[in-house]
Amino acid sequence: MVTRSLLTGIAILTLSVPAAAPTTAPAMAPTAEPPLPSGRRGGFPTADSLPSITYVAHRGGALEVPENSLSGLTAAYERAAAQVLDFDTRMLRDGTLVVMHDATLDRTTYSTGPVKSLTAAQWRSIRLRPGPQLPGLWLPETPPTVGEALDLFGGRKVLMVEAKDPDSLPRLSAMIHERGLTRSVFVNTNRLRVARQAHRMGLLTQLWRSARQLREDRPRAWRGFVDLLDVDYQARKKDLRRAVTSGIRRVWAHTVNTPEARDRMLRLGCGGIISDAPTLLTRTAR
């Protein structure tokens, strides 16, 4: 059975059916909400309204839904397991920002080649290829633009957006400012230079670090411009402790997909869990 999204006033062209499986829970029906008029976005969730333990649907929850897809992000929104929706951004040849993790189309679509070689018109011909391991029925669909994702979920959910192309940051910043979402969108990067630039632009800055990087990192020096430090759950305990005692307000862990890894990161003091399986982890939370 194919179901329609209950986001009021918004047509979702590609629809999905969550199936019963060990890694997911049935979709939860959201409260019907009217569209948010441009320029009138008061009262929506912000970073400051997040709970002390926050769950993030990484790429929408890539073990549960097609990653970085509009149908997957919508399913994650409606299931309400995570307080934050995460997606990645790339820039096309004509400057259009689109939702895509990889630099090429090869892994997640029916096409091949570099994302940056396309125009917005060509992007409309791309179709995402749902992974056969995903629970449920997922239909091929056009990957969204960043503008579409911000317009659909901005003001309804706190968002985490990774700027994969550093040169796209000014354009991404303008889109966030224009929509009045500066307090509800974390802009993510692995580059200190880009994090500093995002902070100067008045954005919520997120910096992710690998286990290898954390061995040498001294996060205390970043307190002035990092709003969220995103640490690798595979890092050594002493490196994680240095992160959580750095004075940075939020220290969250990626990419955590098992209850055991979640419990370890919470014991070490992380306040957020970034997961490809948010439904599983929230369902098994104590």
PDB file of N, CA and C in Angstrom, residues 1 25 38 42 51 97 145 167 171 181 183 188 225 227 255 262 266 279 286:
ATOM      1  N   MET A   1       0.849  -1.195   0.000  1.00  0.00           N
ATOM      2  CA  MET A   1       0.000   0.000   0.000  1.00  0.00           C
ATOM      3  C   MET A   1       0.880   1.239   0.000  1.00  0.00           C
ATOM      4  N   ALA A  25      10.581   1.199  13.176  1.00  0.00           N
ATOM      5  CA  ALA A  25       9.278   1.124  13.814  1.00  0.00           C
ATOM      6  C   ALA A  25       8.253   1.707  12.864  1.00  0.00           C
ATOM      7  N   SER A  38       6.007  32.821   4.315  1.00  0.00           N
ATOM      8  CA  SER A  38       7.317  33.462   4.230  1.00  0.00           C
ATOM      9  C   SER A  38       7.360  34.666   5.152  1.00  0.00           C
ATOM     10  N   GLY A  42       7.914  32.545  13.484  1.00  0.00           N
ATOM     11  CA  GLY A  42       8.123  32.573  14.920  1.00  0.00           C
ATOM     12  C   GLY A  42       7.576  31.331  15.601  1.00  0.00           C
ATOM     13  N   PRO A  51      16.149  18.835  23.339  1.00  0.00           N
ATOM     14  CA  PRO A  51      16.276  18.171  24.646  1.00  0.00           C
ATOM     15  C   PRO A  51      17.727  17.898  25.006  1.00  0.00           C
ATOM     16  N   LEU A  97      22.185  24.657  -5.338  1.00  0.00           N
ATOM     17  CA  LEU A  97      22.551  23.748  -4.255  1.00  0.00           C
ATOM     18  C   LEU A  97      21.555  22.598  -4.203  1.00  0.00           C
ATOM     19  N   THR A 145      16.446  19.742  -4.233  1.00  0.00           N
ATOM     20  CA  THR A 145      17.375  20.855  -4.087  1.00  0.00           C
ATOM     21  C   THR A 145      17.399  21.244  -2.615  1.00  0.00           C
ATOM     22  N   ASP A 167      32.971  26.178  -1.251  1.00  0.00           N
ATOM     23  CA  ASP A 167      32.649  27.376  -2.023  1.00  0.00           C
ATOM     24  C   ASP A 167      31.157  27.693  -2.020  1.00  0.00           C
ATOM     25  N   ARG A 171      26.349  31.016  -0.552  1.00  0.00           N
ATOM     26  CA  ARG A 171      25.007  30.796  -1.101  1.00  0.00           C
ATOM     27  C   ARG A 171      24.111  30.097  -0.072  1.00  0.00           C
ATOM     28  N   LEU A 181      16.121  31.144   9.368  1.00  0.00           N
ATOM     29  CA  LEU A 181      16.408  29.863  10.002  1.00  0.00           C
ATOM     30  C   LEU A 181      17.786  29.812  10.666  1.00  0.00           C
ATOM     31  N   ARG A 183      18.770  30.186  13.637  1.00  0.00           N
ATOM     32  CA  ARG A 183      18.843  29.540  14.944  1.00  0.00           C
ATOM     33  C   ARG A 183      18.315  28.111  14.925  1.00  0.00           C
ATOM     34  N   ASN A 188      27.322  22.227   8.906  1.00  0.00           N
ATOM     35  CA  ASN A 188      28.349  21.252   9.267  1.00  0.00           C
ATOM     36  C   ASN A 188      29.504  21.253   8.268  1.00  0.00           C
ATOM     37  N   PHE A 225      33.962  29.708  18.276  1.00  0.00           N
ATOM     38  CA  PHE A 225      33.264  29.705  16.992  1.00  0.00           C
ATOM     39  C   PHE A 225      32.563  28.391  16.659  1.00  0.00           C
ATOM     40  N   ASP A 227      29.585  25.832  17.627  1.00  0.00           N
ATOM     41  CA  ASP A 227      28.380  25.648  18.432  1.00  0.00           C
ATOM     42  C   ASP A 227      28.116  24.173  18.711  1.00  0.00           C
ATOM     43  N   THR A 255      28.918   8.027  13.673  1.00  0.00           N
ATOM     44  CA  THR A 255      27.552   7.738  13.289  1.00  0.00           C
ATOM     45  C   THR A 255      27.174   6.496  14.079  1.00  0.00           C
ATOM     46  N   ARG A 262      25.526   3.669  21.348  1.00  0.00           N
ATOM     47  CA  ARG A 262      24.791   4.812  21.910  1.00  0.00           C
ATOM     48  C   ARG A 262      25.024   4.934  23.413  1.00  0.00           C
ATOM     49  N   LEU A 266      26.747   8.103  25.479  1.00  0.00           N
ATOM     50  CA  LEU A 266      26.012   8.842  26.507  1.00  0.00           C
ATOM     51  C   LEU A 266      26.738   8.777  27.842  1.00  0.00           C
ATOM     52  N   THR A 279      15.160   5.402  14.524  1.00  0.00           N
ATOM     53  CA  THR A 279      13.973   4.756  15.074  1.00  0.00           C
ATOM     54  C   THR A 279      14.358   3.616  16.006  1.00  0.00           C
ATOM     55  N   ARG A 286      16.571   3.807  27.130  1.00  0.00           N
ATOM     56  CA  ARG A 286      16.107   3.535  28.482  1.00  0.00           C
ATOM     57  C   ARG A 286      15.402   4.753  29.064  1.00  0.00           C
TER      58      ARG A 286
END
